XYZ file of C-alpha atoms in Angstrom:
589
model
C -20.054 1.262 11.228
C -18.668 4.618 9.895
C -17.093 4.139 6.286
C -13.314 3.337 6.070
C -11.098 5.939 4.724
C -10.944 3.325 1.190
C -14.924 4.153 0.633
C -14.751 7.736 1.662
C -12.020 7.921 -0.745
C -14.058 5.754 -3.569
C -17.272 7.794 -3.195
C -14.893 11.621 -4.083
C -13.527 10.104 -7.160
C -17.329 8.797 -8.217
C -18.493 12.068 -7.227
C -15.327 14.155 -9.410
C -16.420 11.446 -12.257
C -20.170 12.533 -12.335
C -19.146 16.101 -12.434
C -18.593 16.642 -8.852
C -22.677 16.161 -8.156
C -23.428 12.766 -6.364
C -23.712 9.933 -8.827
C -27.476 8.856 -9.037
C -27.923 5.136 -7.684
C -30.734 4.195 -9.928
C -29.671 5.496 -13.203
C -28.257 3.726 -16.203
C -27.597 6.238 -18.604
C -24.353 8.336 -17.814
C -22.983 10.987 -19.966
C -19.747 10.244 -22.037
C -16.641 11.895 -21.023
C -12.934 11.497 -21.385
C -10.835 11.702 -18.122
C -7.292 13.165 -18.186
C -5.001 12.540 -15.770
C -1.125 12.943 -14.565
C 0.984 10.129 -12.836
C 0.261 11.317 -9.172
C -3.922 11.076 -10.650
C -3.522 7.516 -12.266
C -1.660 6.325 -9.107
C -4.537 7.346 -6.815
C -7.789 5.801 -9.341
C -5.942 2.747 -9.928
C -6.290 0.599 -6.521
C -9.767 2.204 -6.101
C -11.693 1.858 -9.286
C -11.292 -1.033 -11.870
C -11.611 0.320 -15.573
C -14.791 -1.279 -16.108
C -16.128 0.538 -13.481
C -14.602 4.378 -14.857
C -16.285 2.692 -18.306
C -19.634 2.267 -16.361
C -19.447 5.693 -15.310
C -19.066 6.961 -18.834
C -15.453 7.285 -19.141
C -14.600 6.558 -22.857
C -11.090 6.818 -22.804
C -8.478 7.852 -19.726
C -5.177 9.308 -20.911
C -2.107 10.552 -19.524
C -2.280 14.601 -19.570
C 1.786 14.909 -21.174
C 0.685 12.716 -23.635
C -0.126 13.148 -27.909
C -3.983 13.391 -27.546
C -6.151 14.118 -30.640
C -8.767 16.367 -30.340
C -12.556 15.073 -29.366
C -15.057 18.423 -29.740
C -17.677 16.983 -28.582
C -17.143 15.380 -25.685
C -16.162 16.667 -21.823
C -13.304 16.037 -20.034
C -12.766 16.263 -16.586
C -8.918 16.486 -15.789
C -7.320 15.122 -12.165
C -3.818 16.388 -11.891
C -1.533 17.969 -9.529
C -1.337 21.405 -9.636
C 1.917 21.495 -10.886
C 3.417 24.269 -13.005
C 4.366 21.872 -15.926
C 0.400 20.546 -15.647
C -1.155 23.819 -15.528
C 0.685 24.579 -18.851
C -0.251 21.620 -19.993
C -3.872 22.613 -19.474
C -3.988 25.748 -20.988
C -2.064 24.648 -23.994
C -5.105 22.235 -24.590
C -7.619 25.622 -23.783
C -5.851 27.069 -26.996
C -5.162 23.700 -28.815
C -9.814 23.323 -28.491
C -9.210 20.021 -27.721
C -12.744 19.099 -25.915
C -16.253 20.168 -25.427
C -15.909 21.874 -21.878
C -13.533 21.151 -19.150
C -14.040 20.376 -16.080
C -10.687 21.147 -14.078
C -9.817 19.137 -10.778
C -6.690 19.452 -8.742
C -5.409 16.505 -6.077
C -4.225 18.885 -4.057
C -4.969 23.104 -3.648
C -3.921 25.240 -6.460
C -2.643 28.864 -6.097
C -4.290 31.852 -6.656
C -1.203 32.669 -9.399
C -1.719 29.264 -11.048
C -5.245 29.592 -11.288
C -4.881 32.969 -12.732
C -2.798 31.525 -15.491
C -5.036 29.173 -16.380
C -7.815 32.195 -16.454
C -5.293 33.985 -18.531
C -5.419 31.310 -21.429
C -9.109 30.533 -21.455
C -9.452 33.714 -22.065
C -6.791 34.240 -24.566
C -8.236 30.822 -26.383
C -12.165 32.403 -26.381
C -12.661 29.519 -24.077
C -13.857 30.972 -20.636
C -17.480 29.409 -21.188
C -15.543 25.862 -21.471
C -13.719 25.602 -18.174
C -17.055 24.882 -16.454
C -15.808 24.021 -12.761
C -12.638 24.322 -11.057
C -12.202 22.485 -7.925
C -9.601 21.561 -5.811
C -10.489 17.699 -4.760
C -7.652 17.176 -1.433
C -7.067 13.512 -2.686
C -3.612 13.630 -2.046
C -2.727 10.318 -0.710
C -3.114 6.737 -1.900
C -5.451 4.225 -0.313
C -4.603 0.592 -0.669
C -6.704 -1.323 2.081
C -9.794 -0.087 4.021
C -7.420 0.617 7.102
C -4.150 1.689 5.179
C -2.844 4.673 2.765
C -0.017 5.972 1.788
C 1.037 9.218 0.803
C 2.336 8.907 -2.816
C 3.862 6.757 -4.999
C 5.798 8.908 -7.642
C 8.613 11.131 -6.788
C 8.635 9.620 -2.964
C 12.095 9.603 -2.955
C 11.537 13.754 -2.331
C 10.124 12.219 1.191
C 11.905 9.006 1.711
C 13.731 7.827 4.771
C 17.110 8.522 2.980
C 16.097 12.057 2.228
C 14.702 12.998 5.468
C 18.371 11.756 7.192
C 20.512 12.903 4.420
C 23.595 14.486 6.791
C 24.275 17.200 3.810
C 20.247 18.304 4.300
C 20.003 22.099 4.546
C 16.809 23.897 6.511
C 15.027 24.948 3.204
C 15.154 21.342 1.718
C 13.762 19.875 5.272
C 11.181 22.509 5.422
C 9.944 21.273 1.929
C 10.245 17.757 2.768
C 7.614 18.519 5.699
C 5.574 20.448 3.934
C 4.727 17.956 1.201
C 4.163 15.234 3.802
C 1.854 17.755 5.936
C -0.212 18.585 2.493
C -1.137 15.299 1.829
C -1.796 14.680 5.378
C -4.287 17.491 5.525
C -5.682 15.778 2.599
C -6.076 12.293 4.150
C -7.949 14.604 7.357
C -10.490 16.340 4.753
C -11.363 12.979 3.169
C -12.076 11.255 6.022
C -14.000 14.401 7.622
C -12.544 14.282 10.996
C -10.304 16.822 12.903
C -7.346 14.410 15.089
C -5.957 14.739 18.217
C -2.459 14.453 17.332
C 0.524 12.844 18.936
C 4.216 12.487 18.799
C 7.649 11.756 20.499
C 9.543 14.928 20.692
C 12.978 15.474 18.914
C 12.804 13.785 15.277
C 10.900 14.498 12.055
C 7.767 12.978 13.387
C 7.590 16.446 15.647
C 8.162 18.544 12.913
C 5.310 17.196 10.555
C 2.990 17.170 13.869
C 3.831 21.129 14.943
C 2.865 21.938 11.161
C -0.115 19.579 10.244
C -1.871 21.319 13.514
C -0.616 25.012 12.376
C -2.353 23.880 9.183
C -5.328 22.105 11.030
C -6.108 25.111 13.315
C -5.748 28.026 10.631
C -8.824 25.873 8.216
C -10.730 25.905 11.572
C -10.651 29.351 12.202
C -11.446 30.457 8.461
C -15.002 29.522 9.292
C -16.397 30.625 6.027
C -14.045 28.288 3.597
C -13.262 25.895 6.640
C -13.084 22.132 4.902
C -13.990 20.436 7.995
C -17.697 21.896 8.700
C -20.927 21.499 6.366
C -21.628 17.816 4.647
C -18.237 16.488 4.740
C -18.749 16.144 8.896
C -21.008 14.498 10.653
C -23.344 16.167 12.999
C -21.346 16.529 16.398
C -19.031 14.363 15.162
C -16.450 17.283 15.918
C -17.543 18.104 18.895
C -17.319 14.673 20.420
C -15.408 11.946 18.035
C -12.339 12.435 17.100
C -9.724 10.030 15.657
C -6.528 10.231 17.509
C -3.353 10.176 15.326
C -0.071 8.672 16.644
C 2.958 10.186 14.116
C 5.695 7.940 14.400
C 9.158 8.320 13.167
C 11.094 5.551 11.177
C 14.441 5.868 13.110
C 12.682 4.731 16.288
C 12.725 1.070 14.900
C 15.045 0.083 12.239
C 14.624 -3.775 12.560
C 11.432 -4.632 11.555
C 11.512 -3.522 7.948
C 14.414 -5.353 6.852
C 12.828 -8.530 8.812
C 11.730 -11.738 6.561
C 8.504 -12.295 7.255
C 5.959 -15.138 6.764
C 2.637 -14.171 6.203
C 1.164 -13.779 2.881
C 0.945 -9.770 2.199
C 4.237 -8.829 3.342
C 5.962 -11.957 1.858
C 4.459 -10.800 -1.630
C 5.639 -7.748 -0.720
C 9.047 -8.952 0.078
C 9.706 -11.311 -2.861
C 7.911 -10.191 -5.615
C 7.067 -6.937 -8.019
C 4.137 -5.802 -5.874
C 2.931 -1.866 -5.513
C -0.415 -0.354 -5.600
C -2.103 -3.389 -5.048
C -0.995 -5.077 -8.353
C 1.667 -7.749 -8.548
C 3.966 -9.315 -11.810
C 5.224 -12.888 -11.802
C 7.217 -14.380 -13.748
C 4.932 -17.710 -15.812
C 7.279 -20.674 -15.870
C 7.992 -21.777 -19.520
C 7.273 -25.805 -18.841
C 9.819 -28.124 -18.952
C 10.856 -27.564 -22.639
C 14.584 -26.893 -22.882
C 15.876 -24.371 -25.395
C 17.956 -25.941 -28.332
C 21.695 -26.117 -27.523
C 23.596 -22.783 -28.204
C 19.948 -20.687 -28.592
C 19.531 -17.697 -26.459
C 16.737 -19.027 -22.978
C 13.726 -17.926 -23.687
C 12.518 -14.909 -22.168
C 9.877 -15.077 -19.155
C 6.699 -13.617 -19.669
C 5.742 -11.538 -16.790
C 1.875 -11.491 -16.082
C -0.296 -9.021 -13.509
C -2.735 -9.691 -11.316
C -4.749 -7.327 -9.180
C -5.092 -8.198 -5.698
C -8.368 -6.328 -4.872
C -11.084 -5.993 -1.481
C -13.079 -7.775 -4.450
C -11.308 -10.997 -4.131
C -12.865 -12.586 -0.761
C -9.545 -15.266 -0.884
C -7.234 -12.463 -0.656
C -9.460 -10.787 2.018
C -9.991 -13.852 4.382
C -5.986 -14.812 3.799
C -3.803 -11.794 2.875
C -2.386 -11.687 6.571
C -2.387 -15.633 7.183
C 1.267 -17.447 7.485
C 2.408 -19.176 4.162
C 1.819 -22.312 5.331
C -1.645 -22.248 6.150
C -2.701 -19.806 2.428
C -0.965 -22.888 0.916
C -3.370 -25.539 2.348
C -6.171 -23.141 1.814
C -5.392 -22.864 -1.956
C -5.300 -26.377 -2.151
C -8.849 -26.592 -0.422
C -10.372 -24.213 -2.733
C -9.013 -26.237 -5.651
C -10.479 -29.061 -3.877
C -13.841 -27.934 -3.613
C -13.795 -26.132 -7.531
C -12.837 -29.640 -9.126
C -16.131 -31.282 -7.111
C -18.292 -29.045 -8.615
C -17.348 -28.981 -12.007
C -16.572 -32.733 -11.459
C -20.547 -32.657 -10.750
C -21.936 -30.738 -13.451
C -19.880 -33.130 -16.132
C -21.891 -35.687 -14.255
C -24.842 -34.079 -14.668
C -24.321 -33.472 -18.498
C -23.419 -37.275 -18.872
C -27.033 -38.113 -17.228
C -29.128 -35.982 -19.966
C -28.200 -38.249 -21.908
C -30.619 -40.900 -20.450
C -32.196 -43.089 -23.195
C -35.562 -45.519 -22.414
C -38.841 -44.371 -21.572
C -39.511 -45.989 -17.899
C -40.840 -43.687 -15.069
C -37.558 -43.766 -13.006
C -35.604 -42.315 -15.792
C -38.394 -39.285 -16.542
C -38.265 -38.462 -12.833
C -34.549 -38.725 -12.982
C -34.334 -36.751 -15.645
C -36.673 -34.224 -14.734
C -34.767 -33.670 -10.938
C -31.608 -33.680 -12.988
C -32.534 -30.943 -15.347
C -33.014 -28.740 -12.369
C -29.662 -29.567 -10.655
C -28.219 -28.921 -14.148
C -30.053 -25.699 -14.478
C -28.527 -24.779 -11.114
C -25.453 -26.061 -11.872
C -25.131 -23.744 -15.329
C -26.718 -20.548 -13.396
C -23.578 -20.710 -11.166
C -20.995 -21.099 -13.878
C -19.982 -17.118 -14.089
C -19.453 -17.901 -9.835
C -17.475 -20.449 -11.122
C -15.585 -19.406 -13.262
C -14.496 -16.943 -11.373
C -13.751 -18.826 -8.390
C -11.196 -20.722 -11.041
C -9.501 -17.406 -11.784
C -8.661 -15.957 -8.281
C -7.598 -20.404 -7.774
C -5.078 -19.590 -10.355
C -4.177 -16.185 -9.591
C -3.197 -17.128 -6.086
C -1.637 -20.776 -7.301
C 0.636 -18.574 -9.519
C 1.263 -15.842 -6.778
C 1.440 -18.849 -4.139
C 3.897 -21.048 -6.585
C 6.361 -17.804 -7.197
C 6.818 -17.009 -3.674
C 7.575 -20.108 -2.929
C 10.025 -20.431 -5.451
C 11.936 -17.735 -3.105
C 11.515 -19.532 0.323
C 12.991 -22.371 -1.206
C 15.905 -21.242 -2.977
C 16.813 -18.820 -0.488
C 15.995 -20.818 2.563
C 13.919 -17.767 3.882
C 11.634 -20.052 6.251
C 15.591 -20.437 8.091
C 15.979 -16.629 8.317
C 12.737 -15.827 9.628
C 13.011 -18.338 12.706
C 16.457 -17.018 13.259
C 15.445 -13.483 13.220
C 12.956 -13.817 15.467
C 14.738 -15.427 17.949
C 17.212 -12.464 17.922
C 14.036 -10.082 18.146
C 12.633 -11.564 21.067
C 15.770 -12.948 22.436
C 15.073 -16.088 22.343
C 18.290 -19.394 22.300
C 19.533 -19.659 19.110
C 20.148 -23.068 17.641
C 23.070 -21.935 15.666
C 25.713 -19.564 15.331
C 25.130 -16.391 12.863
C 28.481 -16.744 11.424
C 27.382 -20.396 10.229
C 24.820 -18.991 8.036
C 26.231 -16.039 6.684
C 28.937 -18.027 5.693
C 26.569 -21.132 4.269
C 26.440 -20.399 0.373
C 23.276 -21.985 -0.211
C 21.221 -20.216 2.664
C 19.908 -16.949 0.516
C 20.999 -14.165 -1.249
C 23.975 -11.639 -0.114
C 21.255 -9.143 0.501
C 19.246 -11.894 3.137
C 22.763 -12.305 4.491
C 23.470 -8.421 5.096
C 19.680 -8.393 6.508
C 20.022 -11.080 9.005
C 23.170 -9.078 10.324
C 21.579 -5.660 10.513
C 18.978 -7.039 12.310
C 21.427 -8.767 14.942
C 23.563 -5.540 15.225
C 20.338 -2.964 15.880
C 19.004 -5.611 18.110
C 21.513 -6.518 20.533
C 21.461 -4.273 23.448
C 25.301 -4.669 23.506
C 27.230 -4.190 20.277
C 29.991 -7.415 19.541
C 33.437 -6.670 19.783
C 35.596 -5.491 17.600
C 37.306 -8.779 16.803
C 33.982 -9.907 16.754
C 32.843 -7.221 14.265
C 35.721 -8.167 12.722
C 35.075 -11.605 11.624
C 31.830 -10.819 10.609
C 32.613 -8.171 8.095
C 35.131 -10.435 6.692
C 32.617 -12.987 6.502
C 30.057 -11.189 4.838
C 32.190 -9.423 2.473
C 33.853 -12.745 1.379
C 29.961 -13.819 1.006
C 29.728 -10.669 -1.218
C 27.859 -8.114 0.833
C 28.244 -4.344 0.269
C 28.754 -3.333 3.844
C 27.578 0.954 3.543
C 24.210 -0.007 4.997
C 26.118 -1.324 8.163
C 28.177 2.102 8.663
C 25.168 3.969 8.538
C 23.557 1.545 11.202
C 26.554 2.081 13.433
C 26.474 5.866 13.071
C 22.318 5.712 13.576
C 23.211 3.545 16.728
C 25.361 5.649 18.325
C 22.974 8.700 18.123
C 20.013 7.117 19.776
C 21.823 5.645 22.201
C 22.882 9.554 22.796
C 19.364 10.944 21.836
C 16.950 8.314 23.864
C 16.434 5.041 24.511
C 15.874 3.027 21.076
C 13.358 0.318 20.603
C 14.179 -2.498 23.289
C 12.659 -5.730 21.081
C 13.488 -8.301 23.829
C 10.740 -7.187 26.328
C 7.927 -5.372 24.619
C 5.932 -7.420 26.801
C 4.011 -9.542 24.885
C 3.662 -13.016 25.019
C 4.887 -15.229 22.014
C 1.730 -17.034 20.674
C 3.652 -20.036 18.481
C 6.083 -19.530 15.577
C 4.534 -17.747 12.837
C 2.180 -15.101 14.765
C 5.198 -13.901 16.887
C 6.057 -11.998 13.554
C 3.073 -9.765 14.534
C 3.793 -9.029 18.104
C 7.579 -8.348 18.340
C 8.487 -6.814 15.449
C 7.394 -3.399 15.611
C 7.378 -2.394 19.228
C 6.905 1.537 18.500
C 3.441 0.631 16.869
C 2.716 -1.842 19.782
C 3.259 0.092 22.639
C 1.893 3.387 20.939
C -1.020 1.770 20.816
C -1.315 -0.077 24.023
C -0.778 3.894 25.100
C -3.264 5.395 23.390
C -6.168 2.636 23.629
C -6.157 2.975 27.423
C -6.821 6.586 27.723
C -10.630 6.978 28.309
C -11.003 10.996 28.858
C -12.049 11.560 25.424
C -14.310 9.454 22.942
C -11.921 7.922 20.708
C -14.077 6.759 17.583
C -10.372 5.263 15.670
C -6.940 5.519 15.661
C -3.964 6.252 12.752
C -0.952 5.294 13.427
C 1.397 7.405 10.865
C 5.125 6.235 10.285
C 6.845 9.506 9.050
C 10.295 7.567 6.626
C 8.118 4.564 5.596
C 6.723 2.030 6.725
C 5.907 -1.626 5.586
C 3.398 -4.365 5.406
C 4.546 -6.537 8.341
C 4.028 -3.141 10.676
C 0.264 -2.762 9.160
C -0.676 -6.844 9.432
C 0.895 -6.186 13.208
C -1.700 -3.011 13.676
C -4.633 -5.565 12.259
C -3.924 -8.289 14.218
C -3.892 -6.182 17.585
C -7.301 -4.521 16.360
C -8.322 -8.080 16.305
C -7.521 -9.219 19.612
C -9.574 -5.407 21.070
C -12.689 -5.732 19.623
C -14.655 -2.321 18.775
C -11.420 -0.849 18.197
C -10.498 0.764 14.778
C -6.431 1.370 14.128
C -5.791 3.105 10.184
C -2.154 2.199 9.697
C -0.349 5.048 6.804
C 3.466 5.878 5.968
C 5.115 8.367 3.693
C 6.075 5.823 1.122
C 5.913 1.658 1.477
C 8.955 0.199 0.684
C 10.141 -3.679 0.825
C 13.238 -4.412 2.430
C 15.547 -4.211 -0.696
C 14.083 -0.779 -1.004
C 15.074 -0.035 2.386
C 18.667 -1.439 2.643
C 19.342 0.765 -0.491
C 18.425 3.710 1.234
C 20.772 3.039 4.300
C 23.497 1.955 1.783
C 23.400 5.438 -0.083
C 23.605 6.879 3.453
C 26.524 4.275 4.703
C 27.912 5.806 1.497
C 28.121 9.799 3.157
């Protein structure tokens, strides 16, 4: 099996970290060094490597570049920034400032010729030309979160973001940009992974755009033959020639539903509900059931972290289950940790075994070995009780929020409207319901009716609703942009029809996966049927964001076609609050 884009990824920051030479596998001793990097750096390390694994590669200390550092002499640092004008500045303000032994300068994405002169400039000004001992530029610029997902950045993505890409005010130069920040980090993603795509697209949106200049950008490396990134040890012999990944750019606008949709299966809920980015989510610990003295301010909630990594095989085996079922399989796992630890307190309890008869000495002795077992599995232990908690916490929090806001109610409603399906009750009952969610689940549920009914209500009809869900408190700007975004595709093309993608529903909670996100279904379906070229894997790229119920969707199909690899990526993941603020600011132009 080829390595997924998360190891290919993994094994270029190891490889920056040992000084851009491949790190030796049996080797214990590693030379000290201090790593610097910006926000853009810290954003990409972070989901990949843990920071006892930079401190077994012999990173010291990792600091923010525009930060007060204090001068080490004696030690290297290797640097992993953008090659920003601000950073670059940065840099050669620490050439003069002799803040480290030599420096070993590496850039996310390509640096200019005029930046890189600058930086020349000040080494040499400083008397420190012999210091800057390599300069590369690493194309890292995107963020991997999952062996089949990445995004492209995390900081400043509202420069990319669905609500800057529609803007109506946008002028050429600002679009152009827009584009050619996405297309950078694409080309990025491409040299990582080694591979040149065959790329597709619908014609007439931003998606088209991003695909005419990633292959301008694509073709013009290929013909350079000399500094062309895509030949030598980063490909695979005849892997260009014969296997290449086809890549399916998608544009948001094509399906508006499915990221404002509640969903109900682990990942996404988190997603949803919670604090959750780069792999690391913050929940609120409940205080117990001590009240605070009358008239004293509540106490404050502490907010604790947990990292939700490949290494934690619970997450792995469950991140894309429904919530019902990673609730009885938390309980299980609880189950099974309290009968072993119930066992080795038995154990304990028998060594202490007094008279002197045979029975006992044999018991003893075939006890001592169980308990010898049984304390040689304690770290396994112990750490099976962490990720128990982590997830009873995570569990417990989320649902907290399907239980105060009724969400199990919106998600059977929703789909029902997705795959038009009876309903069991009118929409106006729970919009209008005070206890069923939060204004922004109400102003959700109604979006979700509006984009997906193939014939708009009337106006009374629209009416009553409004009035409904402003009395309920919504804001209703994300609803005039919806209108105005319905009335152009219905003049552009066709938009996404939800009610007959067709694909069979398969019970309540895994419909979720096969009707939300019909753009990424049927691009697929398209593409995995074509058999005149060797298709090794597939990306499916949603240019305006994307979400975590559209990836699960991708895995689950992958699932069901066997030998088939789909990479799922978007310009920026965003929840649904995210989202409706985004079509608020533009209901707001």
């Amino acid at each position: 099996m080829a390595a997924s884009i998360r190891e290919k990824q993994t094994a270029a920051l190891k490889r920056m970290l040992n000084f851009n030479a491949p790190p030796l596998k049996n080797t214990t001793e590693s030379v000290w060094k201090v790593l610097i990097y910006d926000r853009f750096g810290q954003d990409i390390i972070s989901p990949l490597l843990s920071v006892k694994e930079l401190r077994d590669m012999g990173i010291t200390l990792h600091l923010l570049l525009h930060t007060d550092r204090d001068p080490i002499p004696d030690v290297p640092a290797i640097y992993f920034v953008m090659p920003t004008e601000e950073n670059t500045d940065r840099i050669c303000q620490d050439l003069r400032n002799q803040l480290y032994e030599s420096y070993y300068l590496n850039f996310i994405s390509a640096i200019s010729r005029s930046k890189l002169e600058d930086i020349a400039s000040a080494a040499l000004a400083a008397n420190a030309v012999n210091q800057v001992t390599k300069v590369f530029d690493q194309y890292l610029n995107f963020i991997t979160l999952e062996d089949d997902m990445f995004i492209l950045c995390n900081q400043n993505k509202e420069h990319i973001s669905y609500h800057a890409i529609n803007k109506p005010d946008i002028i050429d130069t600002d679009m152009e940009a827009i584009m050619d920040t996405i297309v950078d980090s694409l080309f990025c993603f491409f040299v990582t992974l080694g591979a040149v795509p065959i790329i597709r697209c619908p014609r007439g949106n931003a998606a088209e755009m991003v695909a005419v200049k990633l292959d301008k950008k694509l073709r013009e490396n290929l013909r350079d033959a000399r500094n062309s990134l895509f030949t030598g040890d980063t490909m695979g012999t005849g892997q260009f020639s014969f296997q290449r990944p086809l890549f399916v750019l998608a544009d948001r606008n094509l399906d508006l539903a499915t990221p404002l949709h509640h969903t109900w299966t682990y990942q996404a809920l988190i997603h949803d509900v919670l604090d959750f980015h780069l792999n690391r989510v913050s929940v609120e610990e409940s205080q117990g059931s001590e009240a605070s003295p009358a008239g004293a301010r509540p106490k404050k909630k502490n907010k604790k972290s947990y990292d939700l990594t490949g290494a934690d095989k619970f997450w792995q085996k469950h991140k894309g289950s429904p919530f019902p079922e990673v609730a009885e399989a938390v309980q299980e796992e609880l189950d099974t940790y309290r009968a072993q630890e119930d066992e080795v307190k038995r154990l304990k309890s028998i060594m202490g075994l007094e008279g002197e008869d045979d029975g006992a000495i044999s018991m003893l002795s075939d006890n001592t070995a169980k308990l010898t077992s049984a304390v040689s599995s304690l770290p396994e232990l112990l750490e099976k009780k962490r990720l128990i908690d982590l997830h009873t916490n995570v569990a417990t929090a989320v649902l907290d929020h399907i239980k105060s806001r009724k969400l199990d109610v919106y998600f059977e409603y929703e789909e029902k409207l997705m795959s038009k399906s009876t309903l069991d009750k009118s929409l106006l009952d729970i919009i209008s319901d005070p206890d069923a969610g939060t204004v922004e689940d109400k102003m959700r549920l109604f979006l979700i009716y509006y984009i997906t009914s193939q014939q708009p209500p009337s106006e009374a009809d629209l009416e009553q609703y409004k009035k409904a869900l402003v009395d309920a408190g919504c804001d209703l700007s994300s609803l005039n942009y919806i209108k105005q975004w319905k009335a152009f595709t219905k003049m552009a093309a066709t938009p996404a029809n939800y009610g007959s993608s067709g694909v069979k529903p398969m019970g309540l909670f895994s419909r979720v996966m096969n009707t939300g996100s019909q753009f990424v279904m049927e691009g697929v379906k398209n593409l995995v049927l074509k058999q005149h070229i060797i298709i090794s894997q597939a990306i499916v790229f949603v240019v305006g964001g994307g979400n975590y119920i559209e990836y699960q969707n991708l895995v689950d199909y992958t699932k069901a076609r066997q030998g088939k690899r789909v990479l799922y990526g978007c310009s920026e993941l965003f929840n649904a609050a995210q989202f409706m603020k985004q079509l608020s600011q533009l209901g707001q132009k």
